[in-house]
Coordinates of C-alpha atoms in Angstrom, one line a residue:
M1 CA -0.2 -0.1 0.0
A2 CA 1.4 3.4 -0.9
K3 CA 2.4 5.3 2.3
R4 CA 0.8 8.4 0.9
S5 CA -2.6 7.0 0.2
R6 CA -5.7 7.7 1.7
T7 CA -6.4 4.3 3.0
H8 CA -2.9 4.3 4.6
D9 CA -3.8 7.5 6.3
Q10 CA -7.1 6.2 7.6
M11 CA -5.6 3.2 8.8
V12 CA -2.8 5.2 10.8
Q13 CA -5.5 7.5 12.0
A14 CA -7.8 4.6 13.1
A15 CA -4.7 3.1 15.2
R16 CA -3.8 6.1 16.6
S17 CA -7.6 6.8 17.7
G18 CA -7.9 3.5 19.4
V19 CA -4.6 3.7 21.3
Q20 CA -5.3 7.6 22.6
N21 CA -8.8 6.6 23.4
I22 CA -8.0 3.7 25.6
A23 CA -5.3 6.0 27.3
E24 CA -7.8 8.9 27.7
G25 CA -10.7 6.4 29.0
S26 CA -8.3 5.1 31.4
Q27 CA -7.3 8.5 32.8
A28 CA -11.0 9.5 32.8
S29 CA -12.2 6.7 34.9
G30 CA -11.1 8.5 38.2
T31 CA -13.5 11.2 37.6
S32 CA -16.4 9.7 35.3
K33 CA -17.1 6.1 34.6
K34 CA -19.4 7.3 31.9
M35 CA -16.8 9.2 30.0
E36 CA -14.3 6.0 30.5
L37 CA -17.0 3.8 29.0
K38 CA -17.6 6.2 26.2
L39 CA -13.7 6.4 25.2
T40 CA -13.3 2.8 25.5
N41 CA -16.2 2.2 23.2
V42 CA -14.5 5.0 20.6
A43 CA -11.4 3.0 20.9
R44 CA -13.1 -0.1 20.2
A45 CA -14.8 1.3 17.1
S46 CA -11.5 2.8 15.8
L47 CA -9.8 -0.6 15.9
E48 CA -12.8 -2.4 14.5
E49 CA -12.5 0.1 11.5
L50 CA -8.8 -0.7 11.3
R51 CA -9.7 -4.5 11.3
L52 CA -11.9 -4.0 8.4
D53 CA -9.4 -2.0 6.3
Y54 CA -6.9 -5.0 6.9
E55 CA -9.4 -7.4 5.5
D56 CA -10.0 -5.0 2.5
F57 CA -6.4 -4.7 1.9
L58 CA -6.3 -8.6 1.6
R59 CA -9.4 -8.9 -0.6
Q60 CA -8.6 -6.2 -2.8
R61 CA -5.1 -7.8 -3.6
G62 CA -6.6 -11.4 -3.9
L63 CA -4.6 -12.4 -0.7
P64 CA -5.9 -14.9 1.6
L65 CA -7.5 -14.4 4.9
L66 CA -6.0 -17.2 7.0
E67 CA -8.3 -19.2 9.6
P68 CA -7.3 -18.5 13.2
E69 CA -6.2 -22.2 13.2
H70 CA -3.8 -21.9 10.3
P71 CA -0.3 -23.3 11.2
A72 CA 1.4 -20.1 10.4
L73 CA -0.9 -18.1 12.7
K74 CA -0.4 -20.6 15.2
R75 CA 3.1 -20.1 14.9
F76 CA 2.8 -16.2 15.4
K77 CA 0.4 -16.7 18.4
E78 CA 3.0 -18.8 20.2
K79 CA 5.6 -16.0 19.5
R80 CA 3.6 -13.7 21.5
C81 CA 5.0 -10.7 19.7
A82 CA 5.6 -7.5 21.8
K83 CA 7.1 -5.2 19.3
L84 CA 7.0 -4.4 15.7
D85 CA 10.3 -6.0 15.2
D86 CA 9.1 -9.4 16.7
V87 CA 6.3 -9.3 14.0
R88 CA 8.9 -8.6 11.4
R89 CA 11.2 -11.5 12.5
W90 CA 8.2 -13.8 12.4
V91 CA 7.4 -12.8 8.9
K92 CA 11.1 -13.3 7.7
E93 CA 11.2 -16.7 9.6
E94 CA 7.9 -17.7 8.1
T95 CA 8.9 -16.7 4.4
E96 CA 12.4 -18.6 5.0
R97 CA 10.4 -21.6 6.4
Q98 CA 8.3 -21.7 3.2
K99 CA 11.1 -21.5 0.9
A100 CA 13.0 -24.3 3.0
V101 CA 9.9 -26.5 3.0
G102 CA 9.3 -26.0 -0.7
E103 CA 12.7 -26.6 -1.6
H104 CA 12.4 -30.2 -0.1
G105 CA 9.2 -30.9 -1.8
L106 CA 7.3 -31.2 1.1
S107 CA 4.5 -28.5 1.1
R108 CA 4.2 -27.2 -2.2
L109 CA 0.6 -26.3 -2.3
P110 CA -1.3 -26.2 -5.7
T111 CA -4.0 -23.6 -5.3
D112 CA -7.6 -24.9 -5.8
K113 CA -10.4 -22.0 -5.3
A114 CA -12.3 -21.8 -2.1
Q115 CA -11.0 -25.0 -0.8
N116 CA -8.8 -26.3 2.0
I117 CA -6.1 -28.4 0.6
Q118 CA -3.1 -30.4 1.5
S119 CA -0.5 -31.9 -0.8
G120 CA 1.4 -34.8 0.7
P121 CA 2.8 -35.9 3.9
G122 CA 4.2 -33.1 5.8
S123 CA 2.4 -30.5 4.2
V124 CA 0.4 -27.5 5.7
P125 CA -3.5 -27.3 4.6
V126 CA -4.0 -23.8 3.4
R127 CA -7.3 -22.1 2.9
V128 CA -7.0 -20.4 -0.4
S129 CA -9.0 -17.3 -1.0
Q130 CA -11.3 -17.2 -4.2
C131 CA -9.9 -13.9 -5.1
Q132 CA -6.4 -15.6 -5.3
S133 CA -5.1 -16.2 -8.5
T134 CA -4.1 -19.8 -9.8
T135 CA -0.8 -20.6 -9.9
P136 CA 1.4 -23.9 -9.7
F137 CA 2.3 -23.3 -6.0
S138 CA 1.0 -20.6 -3.6
P139 CA 3.5 -19.6 -0.7
L140 CA 2.2 -17.1 1.5
S141 CA 3.6 -13.6 0.6
P142 CA 5.2 -11.4 3.2
E143 CA 2.3 -8.7 3.1
T144 CA -0.3 -11.7 3.4
L145 CA 1.5 -12.9 6.6
A146 CA 1.9 -9.3 7.9
A147 CA -1.7 -8.4 7.1
N148 CA -2.8 -11.6 8.8
A149 CA -0.6 -11.0 11.8
A150 CA -2.2 -7.6 12.2
L151 CA -5.5 -9.0 12.1
S152 CA -4.7 -11.7 14.6
L153 CA -3.6 -8.8 17.0
L154 CA -6.5 -6.6 16.4
N155 CA -9.0 -9.6 16.9
L156 CA -7.2 -10.1 20.2
A157 CA -7.3 -6.4 21.0
C158 CA -11.1 -6.1 20.1
H159 CA -11.9 -9.3 22.4
L160 CA -10.1 -7.8 25.2
L161 CA -11.8 -4.4 24.7
D162 CA -15.1 -6.2 24.7
R163 CA -14.4 -7.6 27.9
Q164 CA -13.1 -4.2 29.4
L165 CA -16.3 -2.6 28.2
A166 CA -18.6 -5.2 30.0
A167 CA -16.7 -4.5 33.2
Q168 CA -16.9 -0.8 32.9
A169 CA -20.5 -0.9 32.1
K170 CA -21.0 -3.3 35.1
A171 CA -19.1 -0.8 37.3
F172 CA -21.1 2.3 36.0
I173 CA -24.4 0.8 36.7
Q174 CA -23.2 -0.5 40.3
E175 CA -21.2 2.7 41.5
G176 CA -20.7 5.4 39.0
G177 CA -17.6 7.5 38.8
F178 CA -16.8 10.6 40.9
T179 CA -19.0 12.9 38.7
E180 CA -21.9 10.5 39.0
R181 CA -21.6 10.1 42.9
L182 CA -21.4 13.8 43.1
H183 CA -24.3 14.2 41.0
R184 CA -26.3 11.9 43.3
V185 CA -25.2 13.8 46.4
R186 CA -26.3 17.2 45.0
S187 CA -29.6 15.7 43.8
R188 CA -30.2 14.2 47.5
Q189 CA -29.3 17.6 48.9
R190 CA -31.7 19.5 46.8
S191 CA -34.6 16.9 47.4
S192 CA -34.0 17.5 51.1
K193 CA -34.4 21.3 51.0

């Protein structure tokens, strides 16, 4: 993707918005549970937008969206990448792994649109996108690996934010924040006059 494209800018802004709103929501939690909930919800929406952009990226290029149980994604999850350099290292390792396995003839995968396919002993089943072009062999490109890694991380982040939102909603209903408690005290004081 061109670094100066509109889509690239939107993806960067969605990622920044997600991070910023998580931080701002956390900071607001001391004074207003309602604001914390609102900002966490905005963060969740921003990351969902980014997730959809990555899916569009793959679809528009005819690249496969890997199933969560795909062996390459399983290896990615086992790495527990904490930094961008960790993800880059994983992409490089996977690319080298595919080359090594392909050179030994163990898992050169013919494409077969919209099917799970497995070649021979030691091969890795791959779900091939209907958009993907038919070629004799289909190793996963570095951009396919990187985009699917980003999607895996975004799915995890969205899942965790969903859990956080549920906990925040429960806390808001049960106790409210400082602002909400202050409002209750003022209301009681006014009604007692």
